[in-house]
Coordinates of C-alpha atoms in Angstrom, one line a residue:
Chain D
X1 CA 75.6 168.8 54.1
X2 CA 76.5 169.2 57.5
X3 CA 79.2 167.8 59.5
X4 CA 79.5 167.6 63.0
X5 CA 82.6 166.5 64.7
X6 CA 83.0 165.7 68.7
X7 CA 86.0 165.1 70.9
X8 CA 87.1 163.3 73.0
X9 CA 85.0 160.0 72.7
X10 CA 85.7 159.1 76.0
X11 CA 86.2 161.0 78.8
X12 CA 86.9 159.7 82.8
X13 CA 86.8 162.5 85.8
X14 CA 86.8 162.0 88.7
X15 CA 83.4 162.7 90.8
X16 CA 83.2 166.5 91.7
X17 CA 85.6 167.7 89.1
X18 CA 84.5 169.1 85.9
X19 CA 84.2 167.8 82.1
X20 CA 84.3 169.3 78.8
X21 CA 82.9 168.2 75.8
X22 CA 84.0 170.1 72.3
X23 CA 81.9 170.1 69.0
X24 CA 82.8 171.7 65.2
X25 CA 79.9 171.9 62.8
X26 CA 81.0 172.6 58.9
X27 CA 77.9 174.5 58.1
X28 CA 78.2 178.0 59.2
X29 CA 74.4 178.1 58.6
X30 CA 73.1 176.0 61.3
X31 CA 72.0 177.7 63.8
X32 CA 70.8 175.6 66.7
X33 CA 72.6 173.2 68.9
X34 CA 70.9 170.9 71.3
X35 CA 73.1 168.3 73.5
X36 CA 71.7 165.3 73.9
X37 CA 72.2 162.6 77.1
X38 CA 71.8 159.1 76.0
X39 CA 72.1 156.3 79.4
X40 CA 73.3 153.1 79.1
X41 CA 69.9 151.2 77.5
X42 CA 67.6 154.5 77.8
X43 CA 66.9 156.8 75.0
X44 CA 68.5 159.9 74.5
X45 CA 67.0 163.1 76.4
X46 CA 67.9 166.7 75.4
X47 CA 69.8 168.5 78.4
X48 CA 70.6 171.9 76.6
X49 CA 70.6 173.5 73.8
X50 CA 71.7 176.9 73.0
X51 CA 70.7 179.3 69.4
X52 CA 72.9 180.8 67.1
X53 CA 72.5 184.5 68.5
X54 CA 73.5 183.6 72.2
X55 CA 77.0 183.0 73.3
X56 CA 76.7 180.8 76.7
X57 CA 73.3 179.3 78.4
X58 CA 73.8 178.0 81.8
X59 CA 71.1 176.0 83.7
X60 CA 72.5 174.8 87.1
X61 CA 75.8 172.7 86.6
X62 CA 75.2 172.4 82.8
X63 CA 76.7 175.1 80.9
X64 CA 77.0 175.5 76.5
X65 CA 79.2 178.0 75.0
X66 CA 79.1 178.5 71.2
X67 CA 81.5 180.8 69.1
X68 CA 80.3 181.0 65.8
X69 CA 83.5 182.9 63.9
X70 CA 85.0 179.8 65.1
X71 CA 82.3 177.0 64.1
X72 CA 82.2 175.1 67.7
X73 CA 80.5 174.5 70.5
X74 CA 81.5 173.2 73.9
X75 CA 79.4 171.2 76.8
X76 CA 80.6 172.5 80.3
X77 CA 79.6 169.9 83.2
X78 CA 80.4 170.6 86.7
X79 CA 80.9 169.2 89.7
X80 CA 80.3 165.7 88.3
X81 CA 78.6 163.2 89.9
X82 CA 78.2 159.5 89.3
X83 CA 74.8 160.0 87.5
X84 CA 76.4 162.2 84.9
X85 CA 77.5 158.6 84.0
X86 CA 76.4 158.4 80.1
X87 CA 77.3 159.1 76.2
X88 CA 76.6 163.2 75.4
X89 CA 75.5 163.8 72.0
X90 CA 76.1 167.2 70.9
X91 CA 74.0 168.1 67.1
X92 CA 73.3 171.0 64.8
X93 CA 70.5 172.1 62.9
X94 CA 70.6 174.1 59.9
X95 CA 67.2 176.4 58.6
X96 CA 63.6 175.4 59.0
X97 CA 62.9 171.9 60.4
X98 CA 64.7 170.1 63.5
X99 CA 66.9 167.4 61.5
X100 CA 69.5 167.4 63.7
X101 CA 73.3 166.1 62.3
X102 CA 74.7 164.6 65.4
X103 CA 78.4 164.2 66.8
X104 CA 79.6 160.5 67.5
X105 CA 79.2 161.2 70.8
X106 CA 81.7 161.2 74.0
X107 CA 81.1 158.3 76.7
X108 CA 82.0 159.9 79.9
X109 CA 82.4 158.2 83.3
X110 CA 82.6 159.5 86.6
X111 CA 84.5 157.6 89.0
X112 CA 84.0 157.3 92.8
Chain S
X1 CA 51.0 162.1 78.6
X2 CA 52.2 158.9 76.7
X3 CA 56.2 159.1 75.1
X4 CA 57.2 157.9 71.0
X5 CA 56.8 154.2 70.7
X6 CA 58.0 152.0 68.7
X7 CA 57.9 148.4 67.6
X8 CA 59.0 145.8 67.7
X9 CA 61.4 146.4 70.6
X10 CA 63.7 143.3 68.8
X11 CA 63.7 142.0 65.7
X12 CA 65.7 139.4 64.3
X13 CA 66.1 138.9 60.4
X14 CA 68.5 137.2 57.6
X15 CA 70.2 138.8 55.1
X16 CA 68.0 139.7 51.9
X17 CA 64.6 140.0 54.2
X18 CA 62.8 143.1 54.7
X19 CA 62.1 144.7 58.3
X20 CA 59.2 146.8 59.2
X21 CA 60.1 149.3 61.9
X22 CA 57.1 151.3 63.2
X23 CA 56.9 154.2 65.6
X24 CA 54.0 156.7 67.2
X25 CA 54.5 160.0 68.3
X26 CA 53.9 161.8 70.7
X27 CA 49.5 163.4 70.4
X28 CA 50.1 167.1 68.9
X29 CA 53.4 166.2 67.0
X30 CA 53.2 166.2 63.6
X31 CA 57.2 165.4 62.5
X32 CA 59.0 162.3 62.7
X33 CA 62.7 161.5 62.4
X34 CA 64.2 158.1 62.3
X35 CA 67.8 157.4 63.0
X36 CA 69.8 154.4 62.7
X37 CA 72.4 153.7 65.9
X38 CA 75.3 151.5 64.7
X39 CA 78.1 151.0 67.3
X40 CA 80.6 153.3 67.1
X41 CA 78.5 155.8 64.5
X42 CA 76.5 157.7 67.2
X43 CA 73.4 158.6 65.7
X44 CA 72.7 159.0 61.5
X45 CA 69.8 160.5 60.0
X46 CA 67.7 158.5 58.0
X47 CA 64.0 159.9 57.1
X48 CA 61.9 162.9 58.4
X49 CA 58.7 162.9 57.6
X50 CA 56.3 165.6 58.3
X51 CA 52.2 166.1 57.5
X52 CA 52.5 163.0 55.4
X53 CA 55.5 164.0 53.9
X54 CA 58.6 162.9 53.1
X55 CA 60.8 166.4 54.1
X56 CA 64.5 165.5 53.8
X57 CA 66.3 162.2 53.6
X58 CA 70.0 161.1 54.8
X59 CA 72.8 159.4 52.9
X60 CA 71.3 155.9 53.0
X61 CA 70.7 154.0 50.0
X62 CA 67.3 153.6 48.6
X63 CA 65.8 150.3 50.4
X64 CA 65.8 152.4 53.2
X65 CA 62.6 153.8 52.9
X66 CA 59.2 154.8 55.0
X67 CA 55.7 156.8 55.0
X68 CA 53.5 158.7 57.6
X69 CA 50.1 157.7 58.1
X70 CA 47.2 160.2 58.5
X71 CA 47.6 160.2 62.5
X72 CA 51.0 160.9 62.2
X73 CA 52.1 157.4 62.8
X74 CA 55.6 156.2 60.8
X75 CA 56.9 153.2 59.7
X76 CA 60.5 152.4 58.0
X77 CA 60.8 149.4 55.8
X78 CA 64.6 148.3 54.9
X79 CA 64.4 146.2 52.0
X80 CA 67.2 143.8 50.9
X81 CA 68.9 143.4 54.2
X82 CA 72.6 143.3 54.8
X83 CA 74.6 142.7 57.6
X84 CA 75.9 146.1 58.3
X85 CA 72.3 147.2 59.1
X86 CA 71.9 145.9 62.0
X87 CA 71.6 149.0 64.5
X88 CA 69.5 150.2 66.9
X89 CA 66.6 152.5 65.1
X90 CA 65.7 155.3 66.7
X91 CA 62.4 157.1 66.1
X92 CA 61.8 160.9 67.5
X93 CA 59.0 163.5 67.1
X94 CA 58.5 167.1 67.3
X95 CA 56.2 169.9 67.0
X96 CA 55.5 171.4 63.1
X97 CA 58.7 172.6 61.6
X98 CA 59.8 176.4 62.9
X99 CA 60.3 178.7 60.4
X100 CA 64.2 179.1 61.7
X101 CA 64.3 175.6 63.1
X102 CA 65.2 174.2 66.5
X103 CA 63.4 172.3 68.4
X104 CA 63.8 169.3 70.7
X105 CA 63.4 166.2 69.8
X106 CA 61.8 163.0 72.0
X107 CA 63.1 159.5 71.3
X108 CA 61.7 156.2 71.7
X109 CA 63.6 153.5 73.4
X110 CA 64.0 152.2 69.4
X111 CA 63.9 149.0 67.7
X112 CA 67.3 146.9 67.8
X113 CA 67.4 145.2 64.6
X114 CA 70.1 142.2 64.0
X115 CA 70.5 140.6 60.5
X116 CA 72.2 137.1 60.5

């Protein structure tokens, strides 16, 4: 089945300077990845998700680039600010269906 | 438009007792996942369960184990309790299944289950 690996686990910027978050998937089949935002105590909420035929989706400071020769995917934040604050989930999916496999997730904290 | 549900928000059992875990989606979904959040683990798939059916399963042993109801309601029973399954549990729903997949998914806040 598939395997989705995510680095780092943690991750501290500081506010205004930007964050990236890496994902390998094992199954060169999936062909959907959503990244997930999970705050402390809330439920997770997709924030963007990109399909296997584009290369990069951008929507304001979130970006998602995907290079399929290569298996991974990459979340691009921006100009951090303290509400970025949370544990990012990236996940593939693989055919029909959304069962997603998710990464272990990278806490990231932006400091004042 | 009401979000998933679930209940019971907590749920405190001992070891060898059986939980019932049970989440609504949100009206016009017909899918259900469930997913069990243990510290550390991020997020593993348990059950999905579409039109009634049981669609694909994760690598949990068999007391793990659920339905879907008519109105596309879900439950997930855990039989024979250990105390390694104490996790959150998180429920999401979707539209039908796309013929090449993706779609988001909507959580519920999840049931936090802790076995003593």
């Amino acid at each position: 089945g598939e395997n989705v690996e995510q680095h780092p686990s943690t991750l501290s910027v500081q506010e205004g300077d930007s964050a990236v978050i890496k994902c390998t998937y094992s199954d060169s089949a999936s062909n959907y990845f959503p990244w997930y935002k999970q705050e402390l105590g809330k439920r997770p909420q997709l924030i963007i998700d990109i399909r296997s035929n584009v290369g990069e989706k951008k929507d304001q400071r979130i970006a998602v680039t995907l290079n399929k020769t290569a298996k991974h995917f990459s979340l691009h934040i921006t100009e951090t600010q303290p509400e970025d604050s949370a544990v990012y989930f990236c996940a593939a999916a693989t055919g029909g269906g959304n069962k997603l496999t998710f990464g272990t997730g990278t806490q990231l904290k932006v400091e004042l | 438009e009401a979000g998933v549900t679930q209940s019971p928000t907590h749920l405190i059992k001992t070891r060898g007792q059986q939980a019932t875990l049970r989440c609504s989606p949100i009206s016009g979904h017909t899918s259900v996942y469930w997913y069990q959040q243990a510290l550390g683990l991020g997020l593993q798939f348990l059950l999905w369960y579409d039109e009634g059916e049981e669609r694909n399963r994760g690598n949990f042993p068999p007391r793990f184990s659920g339905r879907q109801f008519p109105n596309y309601s879900s439950e997930l029973n855990v039989n024979a309790l250990e105390l390694e399954d104490s996790a959150l549990y998180l429920c999401a729903s979707s539209f039908a299944p796309r013929p090449l997949g993706g779609g988001e998914l909507f959580f519920g806040e999840g049931s936090r289950l802790t076995v003593l």
